[in-house]
CSV table of C-alpha atoms and ligand atoms in Angstrom, one decimal:
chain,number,residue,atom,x,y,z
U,1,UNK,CA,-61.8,-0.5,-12.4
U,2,UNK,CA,-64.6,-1.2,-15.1
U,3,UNK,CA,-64.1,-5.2,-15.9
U,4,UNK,CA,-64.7,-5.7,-19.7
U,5,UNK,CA,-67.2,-8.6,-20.6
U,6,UNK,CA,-66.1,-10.5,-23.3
U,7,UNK,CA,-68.2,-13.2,-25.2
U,8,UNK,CA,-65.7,-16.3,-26.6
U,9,UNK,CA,-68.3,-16.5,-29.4
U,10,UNK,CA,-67.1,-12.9,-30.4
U,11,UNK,CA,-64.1,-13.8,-32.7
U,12,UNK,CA,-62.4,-10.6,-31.6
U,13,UNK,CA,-62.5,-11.5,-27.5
U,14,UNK,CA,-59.5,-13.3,-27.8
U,15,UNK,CA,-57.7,-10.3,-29.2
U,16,UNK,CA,-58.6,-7.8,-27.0
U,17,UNK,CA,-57.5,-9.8,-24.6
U,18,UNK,CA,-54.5,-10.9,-25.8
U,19,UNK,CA,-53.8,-7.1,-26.3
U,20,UNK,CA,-54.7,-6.5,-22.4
U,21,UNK,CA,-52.5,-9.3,-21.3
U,22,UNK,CA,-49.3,-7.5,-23.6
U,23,UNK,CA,-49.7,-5.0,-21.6
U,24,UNK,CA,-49.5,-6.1,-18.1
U,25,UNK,CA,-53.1,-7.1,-17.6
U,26,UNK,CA,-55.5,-9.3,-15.7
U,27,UNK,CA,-57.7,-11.9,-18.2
U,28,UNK,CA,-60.4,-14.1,-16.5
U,29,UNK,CA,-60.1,-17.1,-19.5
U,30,UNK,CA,-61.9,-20.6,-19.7
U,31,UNK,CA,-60.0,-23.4,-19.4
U,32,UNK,CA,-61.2,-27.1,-19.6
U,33,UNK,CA,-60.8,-27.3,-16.0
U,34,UNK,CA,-62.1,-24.1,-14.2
U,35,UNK,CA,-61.7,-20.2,-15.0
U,36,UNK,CA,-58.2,-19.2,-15.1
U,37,UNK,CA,-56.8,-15.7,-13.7
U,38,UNK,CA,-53.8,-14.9,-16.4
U,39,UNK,CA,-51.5,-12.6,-16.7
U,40,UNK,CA,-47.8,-12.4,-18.4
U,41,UNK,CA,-45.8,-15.2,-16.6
U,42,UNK,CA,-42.7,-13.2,-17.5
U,43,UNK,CA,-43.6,-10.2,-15.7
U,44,UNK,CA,-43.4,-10.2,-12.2
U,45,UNK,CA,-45.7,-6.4,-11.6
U,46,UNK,CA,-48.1,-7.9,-13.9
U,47,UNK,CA,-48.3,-11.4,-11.6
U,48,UNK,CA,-48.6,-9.4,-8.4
U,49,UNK,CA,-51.6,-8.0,-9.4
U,50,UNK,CA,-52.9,-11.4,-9.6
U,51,UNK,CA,-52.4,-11.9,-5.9
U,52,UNK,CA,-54.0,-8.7,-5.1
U,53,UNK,CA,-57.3,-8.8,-7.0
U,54,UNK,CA,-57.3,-12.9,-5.4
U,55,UNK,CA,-56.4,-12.0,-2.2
U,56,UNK,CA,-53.8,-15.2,-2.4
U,57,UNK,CA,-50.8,-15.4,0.2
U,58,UNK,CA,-47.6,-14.3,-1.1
U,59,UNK,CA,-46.3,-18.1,-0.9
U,60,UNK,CA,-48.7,-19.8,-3.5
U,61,UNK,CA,-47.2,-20.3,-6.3
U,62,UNK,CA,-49.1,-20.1,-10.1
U,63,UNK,CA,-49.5,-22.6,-12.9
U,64,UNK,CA,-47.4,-20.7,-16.0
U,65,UNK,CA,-49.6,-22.0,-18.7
U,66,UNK,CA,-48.2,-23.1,-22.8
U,67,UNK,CA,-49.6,-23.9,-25.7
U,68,UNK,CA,-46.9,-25.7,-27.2
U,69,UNK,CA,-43.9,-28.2,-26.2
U,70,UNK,CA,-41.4,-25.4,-27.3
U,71,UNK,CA,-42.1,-22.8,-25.4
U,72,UNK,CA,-41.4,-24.7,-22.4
U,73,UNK,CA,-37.4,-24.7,-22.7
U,74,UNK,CA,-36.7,-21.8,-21.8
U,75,UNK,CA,-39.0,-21.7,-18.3
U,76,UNK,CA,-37.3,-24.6,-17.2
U,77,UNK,CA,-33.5,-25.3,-16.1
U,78,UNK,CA,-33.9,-28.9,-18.5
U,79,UNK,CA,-36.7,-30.8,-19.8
U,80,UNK,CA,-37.4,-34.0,-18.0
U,81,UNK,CA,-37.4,-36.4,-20.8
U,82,UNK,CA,-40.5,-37.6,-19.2
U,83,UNK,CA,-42.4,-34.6,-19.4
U,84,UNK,CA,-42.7,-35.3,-23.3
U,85,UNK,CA,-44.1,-38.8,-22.6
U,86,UNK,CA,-46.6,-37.4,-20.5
U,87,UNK,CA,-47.2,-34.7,-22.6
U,88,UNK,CA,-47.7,-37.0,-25.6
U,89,UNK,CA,-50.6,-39.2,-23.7
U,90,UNK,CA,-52.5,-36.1,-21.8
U,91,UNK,CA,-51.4,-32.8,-23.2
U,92,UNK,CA,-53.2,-30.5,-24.2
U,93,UNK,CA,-55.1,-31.5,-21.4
U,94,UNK,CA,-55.8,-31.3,-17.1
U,95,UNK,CA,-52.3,-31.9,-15.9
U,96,UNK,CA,-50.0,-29.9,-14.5
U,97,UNK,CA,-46.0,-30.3,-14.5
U,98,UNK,CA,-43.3,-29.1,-12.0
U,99,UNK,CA,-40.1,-28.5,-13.2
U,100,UNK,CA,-36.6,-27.3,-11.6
U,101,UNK,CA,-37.5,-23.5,-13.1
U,102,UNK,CA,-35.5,-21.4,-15.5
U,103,UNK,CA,-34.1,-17.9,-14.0
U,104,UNK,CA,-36.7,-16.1,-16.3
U,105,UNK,CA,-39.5,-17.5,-14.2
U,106,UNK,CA,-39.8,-14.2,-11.8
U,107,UNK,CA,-39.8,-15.4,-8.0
U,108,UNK,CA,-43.3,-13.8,-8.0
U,109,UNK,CA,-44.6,-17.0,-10.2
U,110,UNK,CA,-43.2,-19.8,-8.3
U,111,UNK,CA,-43.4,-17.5,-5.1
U,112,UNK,CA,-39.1,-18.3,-4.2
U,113,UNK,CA,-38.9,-21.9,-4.8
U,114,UNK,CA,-36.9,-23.4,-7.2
U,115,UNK,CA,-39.2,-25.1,-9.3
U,116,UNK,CA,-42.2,-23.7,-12.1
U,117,UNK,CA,-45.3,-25.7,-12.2
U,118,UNK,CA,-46.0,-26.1,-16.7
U,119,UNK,CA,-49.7,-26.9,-17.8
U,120,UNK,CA,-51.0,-27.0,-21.3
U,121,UNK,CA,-54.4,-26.4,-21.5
U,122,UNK,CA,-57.2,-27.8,-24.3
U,123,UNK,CA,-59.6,-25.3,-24.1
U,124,UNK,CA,-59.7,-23.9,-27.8
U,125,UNK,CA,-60.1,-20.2,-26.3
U,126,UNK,CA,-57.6,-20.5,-23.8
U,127,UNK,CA,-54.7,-21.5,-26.7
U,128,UNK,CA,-56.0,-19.6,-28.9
U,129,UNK,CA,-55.3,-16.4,-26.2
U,130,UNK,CA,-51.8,-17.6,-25.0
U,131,UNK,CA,-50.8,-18.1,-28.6
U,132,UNK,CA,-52.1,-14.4,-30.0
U,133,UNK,CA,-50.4,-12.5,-26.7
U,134,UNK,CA,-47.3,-14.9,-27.7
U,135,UNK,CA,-46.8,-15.0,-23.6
U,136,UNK,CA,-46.3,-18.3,-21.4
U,137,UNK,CA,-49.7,-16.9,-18.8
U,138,UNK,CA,-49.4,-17.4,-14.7
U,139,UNK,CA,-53.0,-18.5,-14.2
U,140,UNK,CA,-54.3,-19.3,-11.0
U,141,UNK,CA,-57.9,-20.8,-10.7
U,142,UNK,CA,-59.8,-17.3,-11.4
U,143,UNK,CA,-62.0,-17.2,-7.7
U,144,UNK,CA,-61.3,-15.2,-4.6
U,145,UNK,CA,-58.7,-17.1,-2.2
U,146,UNK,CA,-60.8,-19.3,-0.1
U,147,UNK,CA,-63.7,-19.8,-2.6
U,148,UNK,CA,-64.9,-22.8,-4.5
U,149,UNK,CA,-63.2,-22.4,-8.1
U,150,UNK,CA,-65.3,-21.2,-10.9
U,151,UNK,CA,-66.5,-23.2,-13.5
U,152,UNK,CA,-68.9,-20.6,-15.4
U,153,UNK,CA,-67.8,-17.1,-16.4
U,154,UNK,CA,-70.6,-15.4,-13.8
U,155,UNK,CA,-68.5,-17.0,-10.6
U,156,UNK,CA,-66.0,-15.4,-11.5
U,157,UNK,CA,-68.0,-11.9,-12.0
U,158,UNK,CA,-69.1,-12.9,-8.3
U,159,UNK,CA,-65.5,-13.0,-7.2
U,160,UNK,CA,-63.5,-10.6,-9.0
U,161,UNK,CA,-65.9,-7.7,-11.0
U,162,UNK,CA,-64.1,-4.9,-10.5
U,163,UNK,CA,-60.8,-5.7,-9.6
U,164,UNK,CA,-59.5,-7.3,-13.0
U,165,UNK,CA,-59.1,-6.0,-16.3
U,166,UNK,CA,-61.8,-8.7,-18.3
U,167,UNK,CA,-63.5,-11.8,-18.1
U,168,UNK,CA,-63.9,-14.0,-21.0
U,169,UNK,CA,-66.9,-15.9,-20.8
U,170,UNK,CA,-66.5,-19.6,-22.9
U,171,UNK,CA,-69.6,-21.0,-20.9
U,172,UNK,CA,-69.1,-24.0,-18.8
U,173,UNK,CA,-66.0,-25.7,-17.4
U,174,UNK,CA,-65.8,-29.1,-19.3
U,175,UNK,CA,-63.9,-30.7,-16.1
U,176,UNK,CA,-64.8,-28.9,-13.2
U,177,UNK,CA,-61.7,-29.3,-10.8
U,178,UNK,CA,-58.5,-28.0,-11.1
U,179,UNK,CA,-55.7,-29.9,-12.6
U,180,UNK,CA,-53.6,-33.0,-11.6
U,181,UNK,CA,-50.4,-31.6,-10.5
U,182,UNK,CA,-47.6,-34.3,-10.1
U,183,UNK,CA,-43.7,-33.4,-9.5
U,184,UNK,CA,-40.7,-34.5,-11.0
U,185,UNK,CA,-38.0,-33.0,-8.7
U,186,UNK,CA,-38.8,-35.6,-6.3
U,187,UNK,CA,-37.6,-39.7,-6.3
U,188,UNK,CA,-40.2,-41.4,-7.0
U,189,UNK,CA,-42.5,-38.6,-8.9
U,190,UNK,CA,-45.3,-36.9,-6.1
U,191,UNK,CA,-49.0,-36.4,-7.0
U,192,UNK,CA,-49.6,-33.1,-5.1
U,193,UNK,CA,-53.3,-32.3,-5.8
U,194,UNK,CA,-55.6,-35.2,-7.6
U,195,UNK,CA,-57.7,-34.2,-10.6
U,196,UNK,CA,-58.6,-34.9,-14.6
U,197,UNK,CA,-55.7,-37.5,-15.2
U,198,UNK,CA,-56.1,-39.9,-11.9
U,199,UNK,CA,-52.8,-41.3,-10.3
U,200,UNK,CA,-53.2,-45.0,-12.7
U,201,UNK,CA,-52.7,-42.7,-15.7
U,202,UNK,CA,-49.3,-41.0,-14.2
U,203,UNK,CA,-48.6,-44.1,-13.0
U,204,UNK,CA,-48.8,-45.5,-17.0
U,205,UNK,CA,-46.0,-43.1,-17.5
U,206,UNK,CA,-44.1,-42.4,-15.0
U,207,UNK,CA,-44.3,-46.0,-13.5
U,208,UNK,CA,-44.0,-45.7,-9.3
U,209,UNK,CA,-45.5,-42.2,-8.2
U,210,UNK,CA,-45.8,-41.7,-4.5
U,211,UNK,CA,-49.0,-40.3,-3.1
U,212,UNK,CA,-48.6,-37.0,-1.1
U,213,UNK,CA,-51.0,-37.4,2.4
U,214,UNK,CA,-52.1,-33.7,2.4
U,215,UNK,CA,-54.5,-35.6,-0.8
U,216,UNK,CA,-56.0,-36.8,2.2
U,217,UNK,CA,-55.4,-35.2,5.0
U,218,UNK,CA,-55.1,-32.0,7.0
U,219,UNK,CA,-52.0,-31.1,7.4
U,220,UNK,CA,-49.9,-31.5,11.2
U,221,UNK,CA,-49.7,-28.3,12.3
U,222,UNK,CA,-46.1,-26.2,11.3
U,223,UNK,CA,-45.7,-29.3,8.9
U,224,UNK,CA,-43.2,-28.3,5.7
U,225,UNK,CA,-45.9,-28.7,2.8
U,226,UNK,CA,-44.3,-29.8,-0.5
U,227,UNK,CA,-47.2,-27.7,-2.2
U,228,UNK,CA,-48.6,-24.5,-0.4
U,229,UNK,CA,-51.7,-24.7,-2.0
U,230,UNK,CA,-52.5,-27.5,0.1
U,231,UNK,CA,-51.8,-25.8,3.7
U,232,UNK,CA,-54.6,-23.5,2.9
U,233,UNK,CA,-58.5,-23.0,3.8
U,234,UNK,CA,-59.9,-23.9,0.6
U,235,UNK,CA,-63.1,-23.9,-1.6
U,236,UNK,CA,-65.2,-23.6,1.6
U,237,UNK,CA,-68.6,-22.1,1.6
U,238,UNK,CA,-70.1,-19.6,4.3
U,239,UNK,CA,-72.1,-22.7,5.7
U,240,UNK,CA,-70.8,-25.4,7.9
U,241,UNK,CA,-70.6,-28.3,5.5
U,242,UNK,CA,-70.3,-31.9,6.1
U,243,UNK,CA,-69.2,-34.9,4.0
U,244,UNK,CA,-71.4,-38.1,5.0
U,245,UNK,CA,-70.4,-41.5,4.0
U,246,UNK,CA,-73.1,-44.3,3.9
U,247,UNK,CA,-75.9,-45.1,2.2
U,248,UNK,CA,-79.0,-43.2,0.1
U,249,UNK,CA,-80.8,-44.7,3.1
U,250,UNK,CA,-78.9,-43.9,5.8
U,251,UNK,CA,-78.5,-40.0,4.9
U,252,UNK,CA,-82.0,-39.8,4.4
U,253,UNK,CA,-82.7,-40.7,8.0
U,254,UNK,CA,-80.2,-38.9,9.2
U,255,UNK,CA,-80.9,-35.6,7.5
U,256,UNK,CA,-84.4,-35.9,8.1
U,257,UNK,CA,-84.0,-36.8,11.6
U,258,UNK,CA,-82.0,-33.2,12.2
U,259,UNK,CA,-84.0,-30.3,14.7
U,260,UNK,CA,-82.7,-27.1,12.4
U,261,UNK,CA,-82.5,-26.3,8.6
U,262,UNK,CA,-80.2,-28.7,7.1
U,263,UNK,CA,-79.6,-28.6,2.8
U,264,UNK,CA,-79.3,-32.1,1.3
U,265,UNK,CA,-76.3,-31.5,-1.2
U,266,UNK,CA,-77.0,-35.1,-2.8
U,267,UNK,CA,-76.9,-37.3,-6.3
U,268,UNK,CA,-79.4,-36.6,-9.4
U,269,UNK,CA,-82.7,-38.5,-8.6
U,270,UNK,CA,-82.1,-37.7,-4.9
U,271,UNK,CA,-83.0,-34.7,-4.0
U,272,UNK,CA,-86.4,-34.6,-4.2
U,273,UNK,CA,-87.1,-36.2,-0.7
U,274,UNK,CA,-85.3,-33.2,1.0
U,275,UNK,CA,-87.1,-29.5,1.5
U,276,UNK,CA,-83.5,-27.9,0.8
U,277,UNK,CA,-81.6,-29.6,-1.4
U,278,UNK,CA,-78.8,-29.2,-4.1
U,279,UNK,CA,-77.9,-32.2,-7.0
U,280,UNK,CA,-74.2,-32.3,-8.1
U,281,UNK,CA,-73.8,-35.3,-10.8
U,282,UNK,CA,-75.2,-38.5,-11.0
U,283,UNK,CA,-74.0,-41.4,-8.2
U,284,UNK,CA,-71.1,-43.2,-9.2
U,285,UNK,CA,-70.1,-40.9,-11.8
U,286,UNK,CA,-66.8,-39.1,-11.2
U,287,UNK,CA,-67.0,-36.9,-14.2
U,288,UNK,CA,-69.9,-35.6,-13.6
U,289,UNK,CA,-69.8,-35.3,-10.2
U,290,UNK,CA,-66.1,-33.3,-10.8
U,291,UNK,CA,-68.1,-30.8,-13.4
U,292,UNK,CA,-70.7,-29.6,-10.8
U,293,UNK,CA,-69.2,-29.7,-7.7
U,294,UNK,CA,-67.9,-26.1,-7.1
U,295,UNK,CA,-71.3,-24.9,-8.1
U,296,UNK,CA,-73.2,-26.8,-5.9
U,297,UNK,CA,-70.6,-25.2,-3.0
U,298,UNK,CA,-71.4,-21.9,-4.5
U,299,UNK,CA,-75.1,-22.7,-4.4
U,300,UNK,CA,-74.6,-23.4,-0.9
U,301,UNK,CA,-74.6,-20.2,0.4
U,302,UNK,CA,-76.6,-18.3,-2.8
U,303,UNK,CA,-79.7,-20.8,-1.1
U,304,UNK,CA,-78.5,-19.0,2.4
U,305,UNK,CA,-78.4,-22.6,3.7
U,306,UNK,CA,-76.4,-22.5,7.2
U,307,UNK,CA,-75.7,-26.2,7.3
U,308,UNK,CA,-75.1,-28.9,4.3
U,309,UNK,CA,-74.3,-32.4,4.4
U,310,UNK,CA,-73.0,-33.8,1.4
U,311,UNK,CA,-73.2,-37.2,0.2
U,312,UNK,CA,-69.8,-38.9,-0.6
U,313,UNK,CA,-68.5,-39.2,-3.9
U,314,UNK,CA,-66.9,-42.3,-5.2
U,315,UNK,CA,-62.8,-41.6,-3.9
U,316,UNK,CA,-61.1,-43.6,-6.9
U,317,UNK,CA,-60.2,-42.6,-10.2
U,318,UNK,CA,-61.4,-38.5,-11.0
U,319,UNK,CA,-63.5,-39.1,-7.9
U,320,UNK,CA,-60.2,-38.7,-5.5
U,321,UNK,CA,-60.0,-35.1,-6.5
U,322,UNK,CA,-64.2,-34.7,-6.0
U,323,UNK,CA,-63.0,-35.6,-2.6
U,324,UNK,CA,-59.6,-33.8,-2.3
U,325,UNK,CA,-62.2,-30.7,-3.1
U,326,UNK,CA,-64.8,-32.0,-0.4
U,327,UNK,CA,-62.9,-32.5,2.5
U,328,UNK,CA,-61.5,-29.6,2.2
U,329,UNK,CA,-64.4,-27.3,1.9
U,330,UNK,CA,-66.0,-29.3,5.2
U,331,UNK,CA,-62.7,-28.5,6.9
U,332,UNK,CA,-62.5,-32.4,7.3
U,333,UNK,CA,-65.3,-32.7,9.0
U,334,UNK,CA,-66.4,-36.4,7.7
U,335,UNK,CA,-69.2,-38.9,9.3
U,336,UNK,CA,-69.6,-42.3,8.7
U,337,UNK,CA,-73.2,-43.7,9.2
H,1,TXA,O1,-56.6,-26.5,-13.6
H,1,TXA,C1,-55.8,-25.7,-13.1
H,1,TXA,O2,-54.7,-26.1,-12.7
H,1,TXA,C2,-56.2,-24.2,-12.9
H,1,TXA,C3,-56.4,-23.7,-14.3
H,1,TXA,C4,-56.7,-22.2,-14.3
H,1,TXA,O3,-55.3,-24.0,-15.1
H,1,TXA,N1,-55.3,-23.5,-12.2
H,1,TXA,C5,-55.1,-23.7,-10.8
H,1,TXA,O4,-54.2,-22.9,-10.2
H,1,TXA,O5,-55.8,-24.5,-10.2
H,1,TXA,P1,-54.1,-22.6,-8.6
H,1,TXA,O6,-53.2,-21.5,-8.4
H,1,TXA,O7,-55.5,-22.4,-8.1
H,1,TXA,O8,-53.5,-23.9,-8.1
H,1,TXA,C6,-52.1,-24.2,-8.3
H,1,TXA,C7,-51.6,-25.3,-7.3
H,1,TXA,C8,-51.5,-24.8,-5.9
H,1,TXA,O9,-51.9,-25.8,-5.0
H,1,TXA,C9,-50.0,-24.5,-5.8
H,1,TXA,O10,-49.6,-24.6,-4.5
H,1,TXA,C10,-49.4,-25.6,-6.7
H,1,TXA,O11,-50.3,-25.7,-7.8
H,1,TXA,N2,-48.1,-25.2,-7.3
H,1,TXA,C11,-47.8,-24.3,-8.2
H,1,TXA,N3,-46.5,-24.2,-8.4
H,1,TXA,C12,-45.9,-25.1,-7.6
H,1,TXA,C13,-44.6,-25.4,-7.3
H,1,TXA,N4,-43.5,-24.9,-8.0
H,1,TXA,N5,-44.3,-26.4,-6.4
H,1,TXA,C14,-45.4,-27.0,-5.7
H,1,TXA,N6,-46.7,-26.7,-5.9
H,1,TXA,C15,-46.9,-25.7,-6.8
H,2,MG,MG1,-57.1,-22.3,-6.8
């Protein structure tokens, strides 16, 4: 398959694509967050296809993705009355929303559970394609299973060119990681992946939220995960990559005191006492450290680096999903100096 490039600056991208996605199509869009993979949420041979060119397992469930509060009804079986109070302090924005789901939700989307995960994005060019198709969209993040997510239009191309009908390319990510997804069909309210809107602004809301451990942790083994996404292999690079806690000093005497090739994945300002190295945001800065930190995985192995050690990133506020990303993509390999 031939993947159409389409430029967001191009007024007419978002209606060719809107057109592709009416009929059954796969659309690489930007999103404030990372590249999403859409297709119609209400057509279940349009979402497999999302699995295929992804090369997801069959039990990860998608994001269906709105642009407005009434177009939600009918996906789910009611509307949590607080799903408009969050919506009214962080929609259109990087939170997502599970739901008890709707019998039009295929079984494809929410892959046989009973609930639908709702997210309304800000990106102008991601609302402005869901509203022209006139379709809720079943994004996943737009990368192949496995790999860091993509936060520019040519990770994607690295991924996917080929195997999906077009990419839209709206430049960077504003965000970086994927969304905060917290649900609402459990007592108290779960946060099941950390990102944009940190667990003090749910908790704003929603009042108590309860923390699930796989933010944390690896999961025991045959352990019942409330979210499958979090059971799997994720964001990881080729290389063998390490998260190391400590100081500027310390990792500098450790890295330099290592025998074979080592890449210095570090803070702005740092890396220039390292041969290999890779900068991802300035230190103690979560945003910016959450908008490049899926390139610098990427970069990773474009640099052909075999081993990385990675400073740590602050863990509260947007840095907790910086570090929900990290320890999974060093398969939770962590060492304190
Ligand atoms: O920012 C984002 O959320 C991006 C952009 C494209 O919107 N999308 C994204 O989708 O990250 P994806 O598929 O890569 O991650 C969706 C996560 C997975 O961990 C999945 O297991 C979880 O949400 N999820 C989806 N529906 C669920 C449900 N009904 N119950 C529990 N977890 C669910
Ligand atoms: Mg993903």
């Amino acid at each position: 398959m031939k993947t159409l490039y389409l430029d967001a600056k191009n007024e007419n991208a978002t209606n060719v694509s809107a057109e592709i996605l009416k009929k059954g199509g796969l659309v690489a869009i930007p999103t404030e967050t990372v590249y999403g993979l859409a297709a119609n949420a209400l057509d279940g041979e349009a979402v497999k296809k999302i699995f295929i060119a992804k090369g997801r397992p069959q039990d990860n469930p998608l994001i269906v993705h709105v642009a407005s509060l009434e177009e939600i009804e009918p996906l789910v079986e009611k509307v949590d009355p607080r799903l408009y109070s969050l919506a009214e302090k962080y929609w259109p924005g990087p939170l997502t929303v599970i739901m008890k789901k709707s019998p039009l939700i295929p079984d494809e989307v929410c892959a046989g559970l009973d609930t639908v995960a709702i997210r309304m994005p800000s990106h102008p060019v991601a609302r402005e394609i869901i509203k022209k198709s006139g379709l809720p969209l079943a994004a996943p993040s737009a990368n192949a299973s496995g790999k860091p997510s993509p936060t520019k239009a040519s990770h994607v191309a690295q991924d996917l060119e080929g195997k999906i009908d077009a990419i839209v390319d709206g430049g960077e990510c504003s965000v970086g990681v994927e969304s905060t997804v917290v649900t609402l069909a459990t007592t108290p309210p779960t946060l099941l992946r950390p990102g944009g809107i940190t667990p003090a602004q749910l908790e704003d809301v929603l009042g108590e939220i309860q923390i699930s451990h796989a933010v944390f942790e690896k999961l025991r083994e045959g352990e019942k995960v409330q979210s499958p996404g979090m059971k799997y292999k994720h964001y990881a690079p080729k290389a063998a990559v390490t998260i190391i806690k400590g100081s500027f000093e310390k990792y500098e005497k450790f890295l330099k005191a290592q025998k074979i090739e080592t890449c210095a994945v570090c803070f702005e300002g740092e890396g220039k006492n390292f041969d290999k190295f890779i900068e991802y945001g300035k230190a103690n800065d979560s945003l910016t450290q959450a908008r490049h930190i899926f390139d610098a995985l990427r970069k990773v192995d474009e640099m052909k680096c075999e081993r990385a050690f990675v400073r740590c990133p602050v863990t509260t506020g947007v840095g907790l999903a910086v570090y929900n990303r990290l320890i999974r993509a060093c398969g939770f390999r962590v060492i304190r100096l």
